[in-house]
CSV table of C-alpha atoms and ligand atoms in Angstrom, one decimal:
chain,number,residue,atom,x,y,z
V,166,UNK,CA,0.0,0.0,0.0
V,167,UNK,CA,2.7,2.8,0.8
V,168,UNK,CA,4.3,1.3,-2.7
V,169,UNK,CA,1.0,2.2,-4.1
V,170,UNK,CA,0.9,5.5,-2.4
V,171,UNK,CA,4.6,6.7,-3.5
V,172,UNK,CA,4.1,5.5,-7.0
V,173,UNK,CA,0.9,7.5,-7.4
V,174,UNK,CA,2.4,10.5,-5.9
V,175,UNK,CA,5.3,10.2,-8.1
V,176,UNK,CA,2.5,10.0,-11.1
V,177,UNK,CA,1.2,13.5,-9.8
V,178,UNK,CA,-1.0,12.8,-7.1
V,179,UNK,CA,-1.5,15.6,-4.1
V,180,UNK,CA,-3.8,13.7,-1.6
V,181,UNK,CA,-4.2,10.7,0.0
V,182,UNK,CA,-7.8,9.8,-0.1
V,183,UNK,CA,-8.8,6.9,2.4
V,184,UNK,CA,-12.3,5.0,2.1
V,185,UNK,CA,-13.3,4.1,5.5
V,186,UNK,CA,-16.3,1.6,5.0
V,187,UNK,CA,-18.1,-0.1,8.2
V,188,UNK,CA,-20.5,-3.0,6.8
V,189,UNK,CA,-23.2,-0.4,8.2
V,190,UNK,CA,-23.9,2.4,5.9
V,191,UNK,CA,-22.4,0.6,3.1
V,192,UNK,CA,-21.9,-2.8,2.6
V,193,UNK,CA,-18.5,-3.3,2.6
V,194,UNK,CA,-15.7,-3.2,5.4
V,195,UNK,CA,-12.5,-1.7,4.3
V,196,UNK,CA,-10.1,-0.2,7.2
V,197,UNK,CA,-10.1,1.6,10.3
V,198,UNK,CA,-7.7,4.2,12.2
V,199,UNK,CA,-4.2,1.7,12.6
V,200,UNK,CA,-4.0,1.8,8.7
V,201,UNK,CA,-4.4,5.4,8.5
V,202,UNK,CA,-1.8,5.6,12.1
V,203,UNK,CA,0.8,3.0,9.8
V,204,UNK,CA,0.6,4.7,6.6
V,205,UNK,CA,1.0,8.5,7.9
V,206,UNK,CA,4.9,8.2,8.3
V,207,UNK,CA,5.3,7.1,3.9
V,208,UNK,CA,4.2,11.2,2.8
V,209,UNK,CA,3.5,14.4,4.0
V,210,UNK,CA,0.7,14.9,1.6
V,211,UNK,CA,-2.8,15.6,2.8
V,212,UNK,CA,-4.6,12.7,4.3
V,213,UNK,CA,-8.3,13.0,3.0
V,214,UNK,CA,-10.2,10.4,4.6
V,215,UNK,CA,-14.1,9.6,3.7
V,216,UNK,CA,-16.3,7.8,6.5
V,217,UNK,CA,-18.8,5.4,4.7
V,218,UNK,CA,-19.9,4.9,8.3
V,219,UNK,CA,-22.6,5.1,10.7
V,220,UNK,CA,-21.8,6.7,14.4
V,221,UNK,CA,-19.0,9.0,12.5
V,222,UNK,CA,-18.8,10.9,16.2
V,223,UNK,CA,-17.5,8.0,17.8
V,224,UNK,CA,-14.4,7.6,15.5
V,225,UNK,CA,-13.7,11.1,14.5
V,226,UNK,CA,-11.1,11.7,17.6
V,227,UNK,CA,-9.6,8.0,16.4
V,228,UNK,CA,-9.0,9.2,12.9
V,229,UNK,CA,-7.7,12.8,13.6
V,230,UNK,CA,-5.1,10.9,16.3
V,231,UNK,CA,-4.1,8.9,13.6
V,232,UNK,CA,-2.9,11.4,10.7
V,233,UNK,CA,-6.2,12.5,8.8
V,234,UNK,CA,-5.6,16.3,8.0
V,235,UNK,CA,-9.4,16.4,5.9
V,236,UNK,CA,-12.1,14.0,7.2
V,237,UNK,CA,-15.7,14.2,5.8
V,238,UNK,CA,-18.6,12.3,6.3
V,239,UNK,CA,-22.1,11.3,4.6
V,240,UNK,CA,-25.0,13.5,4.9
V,241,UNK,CA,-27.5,10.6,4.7
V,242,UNK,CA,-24.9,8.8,7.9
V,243,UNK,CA,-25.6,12.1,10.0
V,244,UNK,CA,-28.4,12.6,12.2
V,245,UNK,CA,-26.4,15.7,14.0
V,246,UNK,CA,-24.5,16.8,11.0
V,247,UNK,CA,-24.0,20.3,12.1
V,248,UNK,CA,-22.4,18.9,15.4
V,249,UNK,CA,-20.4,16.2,13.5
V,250,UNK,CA,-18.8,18.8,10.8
V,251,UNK,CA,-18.0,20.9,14.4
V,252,UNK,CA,-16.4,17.8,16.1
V,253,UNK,CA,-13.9,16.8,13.2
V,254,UNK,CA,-12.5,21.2,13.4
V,255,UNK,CA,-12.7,20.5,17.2
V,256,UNK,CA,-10.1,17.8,17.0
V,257,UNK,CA,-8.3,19.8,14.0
V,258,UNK,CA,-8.8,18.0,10.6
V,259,UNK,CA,-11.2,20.1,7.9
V,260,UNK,CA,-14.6,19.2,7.7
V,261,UNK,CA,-16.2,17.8,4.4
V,262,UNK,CA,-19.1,16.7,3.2
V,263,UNK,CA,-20.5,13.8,1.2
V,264,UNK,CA,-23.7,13.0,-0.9
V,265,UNK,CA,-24.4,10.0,-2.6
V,266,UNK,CA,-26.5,10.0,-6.0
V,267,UNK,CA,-29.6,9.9,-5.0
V,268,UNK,CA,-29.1,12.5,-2.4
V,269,UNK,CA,-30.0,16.3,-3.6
V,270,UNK,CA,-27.5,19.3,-4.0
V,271,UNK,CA,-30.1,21.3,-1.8
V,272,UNK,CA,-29.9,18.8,1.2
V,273,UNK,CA,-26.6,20.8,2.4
V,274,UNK,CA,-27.8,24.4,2.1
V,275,UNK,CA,-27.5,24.9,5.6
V,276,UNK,CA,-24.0,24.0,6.2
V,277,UNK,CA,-22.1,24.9,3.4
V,278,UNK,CA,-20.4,27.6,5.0
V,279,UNK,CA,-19.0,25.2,7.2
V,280,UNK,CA,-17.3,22.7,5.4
V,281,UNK,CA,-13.6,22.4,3.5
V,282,UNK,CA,-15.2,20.4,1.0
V,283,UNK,CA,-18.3,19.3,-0.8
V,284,UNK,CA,-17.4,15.4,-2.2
V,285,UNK,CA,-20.2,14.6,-5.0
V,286,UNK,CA,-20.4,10.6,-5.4
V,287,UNK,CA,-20.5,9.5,-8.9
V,288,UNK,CA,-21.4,5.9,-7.6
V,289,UNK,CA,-23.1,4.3,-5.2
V,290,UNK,CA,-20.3,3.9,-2.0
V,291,UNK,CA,-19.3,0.6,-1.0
V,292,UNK,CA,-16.8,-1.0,-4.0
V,293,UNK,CA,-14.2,0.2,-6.4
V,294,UNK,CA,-14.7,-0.4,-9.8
V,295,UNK,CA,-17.8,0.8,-10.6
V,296,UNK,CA,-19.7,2.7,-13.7
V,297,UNK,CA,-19.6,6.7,-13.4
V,298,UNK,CA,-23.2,8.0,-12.7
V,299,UNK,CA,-23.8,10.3,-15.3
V,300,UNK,CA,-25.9,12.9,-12.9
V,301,UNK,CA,-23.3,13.5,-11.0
V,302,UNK,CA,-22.5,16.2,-13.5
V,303,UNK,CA,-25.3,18.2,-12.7
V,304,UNK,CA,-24.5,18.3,-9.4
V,305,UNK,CA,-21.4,19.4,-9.8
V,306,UNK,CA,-22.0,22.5,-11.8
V,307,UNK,CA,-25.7,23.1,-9.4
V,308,UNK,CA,-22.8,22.8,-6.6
V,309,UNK,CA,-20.2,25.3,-8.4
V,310,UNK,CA,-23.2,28.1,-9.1
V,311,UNK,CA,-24.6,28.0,-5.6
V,312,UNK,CA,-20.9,28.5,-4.3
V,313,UNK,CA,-20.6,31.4,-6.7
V,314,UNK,CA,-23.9,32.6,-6.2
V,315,UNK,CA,-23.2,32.6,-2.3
V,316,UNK,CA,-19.5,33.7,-2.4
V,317,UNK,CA,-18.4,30.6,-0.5
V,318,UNK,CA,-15.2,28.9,-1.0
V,319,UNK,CA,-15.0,25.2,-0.4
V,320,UNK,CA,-13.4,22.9,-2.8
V,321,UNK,CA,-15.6,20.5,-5.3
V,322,UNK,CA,-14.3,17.1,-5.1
V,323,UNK,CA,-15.5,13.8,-7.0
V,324,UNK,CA,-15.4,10.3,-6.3
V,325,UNK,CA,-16.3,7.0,-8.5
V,326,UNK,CA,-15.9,6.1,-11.7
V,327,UNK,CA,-13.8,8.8,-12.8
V,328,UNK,CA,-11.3,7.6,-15.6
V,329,UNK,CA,-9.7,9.0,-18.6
V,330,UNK,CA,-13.5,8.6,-20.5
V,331,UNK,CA,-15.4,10.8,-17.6
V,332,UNK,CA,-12.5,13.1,-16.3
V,333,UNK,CA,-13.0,15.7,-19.0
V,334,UNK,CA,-16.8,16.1,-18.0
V,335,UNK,CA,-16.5,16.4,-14.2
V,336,UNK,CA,-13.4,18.8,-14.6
V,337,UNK,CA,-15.4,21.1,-16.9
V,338,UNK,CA,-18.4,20.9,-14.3
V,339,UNK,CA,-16.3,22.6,-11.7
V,340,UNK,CA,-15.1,19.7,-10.0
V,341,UNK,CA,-11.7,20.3,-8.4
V,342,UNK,CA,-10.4,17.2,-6.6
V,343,UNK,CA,-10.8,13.7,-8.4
V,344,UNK,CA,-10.3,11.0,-6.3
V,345,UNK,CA,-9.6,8.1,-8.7
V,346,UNK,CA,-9.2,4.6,-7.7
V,347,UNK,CA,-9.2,1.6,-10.6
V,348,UNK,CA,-7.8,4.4,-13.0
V,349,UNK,CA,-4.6,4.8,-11.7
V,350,UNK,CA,-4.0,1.5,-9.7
V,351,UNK,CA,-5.3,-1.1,-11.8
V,352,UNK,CA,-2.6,-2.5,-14.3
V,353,UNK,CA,0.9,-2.6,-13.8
V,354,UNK,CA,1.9,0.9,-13.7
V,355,UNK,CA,1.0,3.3,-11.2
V,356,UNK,CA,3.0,6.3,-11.9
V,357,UNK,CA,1.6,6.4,-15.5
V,358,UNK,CA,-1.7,6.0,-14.8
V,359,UNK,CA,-1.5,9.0,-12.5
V,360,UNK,CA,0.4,11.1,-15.4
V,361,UNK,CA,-2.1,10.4,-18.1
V,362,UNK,CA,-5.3,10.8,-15.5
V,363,UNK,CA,-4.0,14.3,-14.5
V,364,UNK,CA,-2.8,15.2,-18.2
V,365,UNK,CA,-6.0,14.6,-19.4
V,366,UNK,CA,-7.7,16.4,-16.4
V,367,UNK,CA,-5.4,19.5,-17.1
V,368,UNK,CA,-5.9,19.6,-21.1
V,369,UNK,CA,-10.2,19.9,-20.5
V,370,UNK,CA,-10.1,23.3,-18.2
V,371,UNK,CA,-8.3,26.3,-18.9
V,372,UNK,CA,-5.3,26.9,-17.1
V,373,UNK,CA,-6.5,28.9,-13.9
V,374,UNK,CA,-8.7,26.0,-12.9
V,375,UNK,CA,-6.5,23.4,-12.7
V,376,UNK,CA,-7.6,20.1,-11.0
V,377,UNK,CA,-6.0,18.0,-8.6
V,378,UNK,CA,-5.8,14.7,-8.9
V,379,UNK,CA,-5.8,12.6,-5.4
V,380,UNK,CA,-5.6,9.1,-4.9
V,381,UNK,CA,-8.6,6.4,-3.3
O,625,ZN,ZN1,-14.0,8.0,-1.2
């Protein structure tokens, strides 16, 4: 995994994006705080971890302890959201938010002043590999207009499915941060991967919007 990591980097990557899944709120189990704790000392770059998981309070202190710099959590996990986005800048990481595709744009009106980072799902959370969700362009550019509209300033990120046939479309949306699993570690060459990903990420928008390209 810290191979992984390093080779990605190397490929152009900026942030470590980790997919913390509990069996619960999706149905998958992936890892937990120790793999965040082991992996912190490979890279300085920003550790951007997602909770796919119910209770998020309960583990929040746990992750921040461990490395996380970014942590956001699911909209449709949070009963208490307001309090939860609070708790994770309590225990200083940077609050972001996630909605999966069913979930409306509108759904986070009230507390998008508070967050580091909106994170649009393009699939359905729970397993790598899946098809982009095509609506999950809308969102993006409904997303970029209300921020402009309301002169707010967190980041657009996207996550699922996004591959050298979708990245030109969610770039052009407005979507800033592409988390990007099977396209860059699937087949035999990390580093390349990463390079084309981002190359083709960077040759959609103009130059002043330029796109970073993190790692799931
Ligand atoms: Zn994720």
């Amino acid at each position: 995994m810290a191979d992984d990591v390093l080779a990605s980097i190397e490929g152009g990557a900026t942030i470590v994006h980790l997919d913390v899944m509990d069996g619960h709120f999706v149905p998958n189990i992936t890892i937990g705080p120790p793999i965040v704790k082991w992996l912190r000392p490979v890279t300085n770059a920003v550790f951007d971890v997602h909770l796919m998981i119910e209770n998020a309070d309960r583990f929040v202190p746990d992750f921040a302890e461990a490395g996380a710099n970014w942590i956001s959590v699911h909209q449709e996990a949070c009963v208490h959201l307001n309090r939860t986005l609070e708790l994770i800048r309590h225990h200083g990481c940077k609050p972001g938010v996630v909605i999966n595709p069913a979930t409306p744009v509108e759904t986070l009106s009230e507390v998008l002043d508070m967050v580091n980072l909106v994170l649009i799902m393009s699939v359905n959370p729970g397993f790598g590999g899946q098809k982009f969700i095509p609506g999950a362009v809308h969102k993006i550019a409904k997303l970029a207009r209300i921020r402009r509209e309301r002169g707010l300033n967190f980041r657009i990120e996207v996550d699922g499915g996004v591959s050298l046939d979708t990245v030109a479309e969610v770039v052009q949306a407005g979507a800033e941060l592409l988390v990007a699993g099977s396209a860059v570690f699937d087949g035999p060459d990390i580093t390349a991967n990463a390079r084309k990903l981002l190359k083709a990420a960077q040759a959609a928008v103009p130059e002043k919007k330029q796109p970073e390209i993190i790692r799931a």
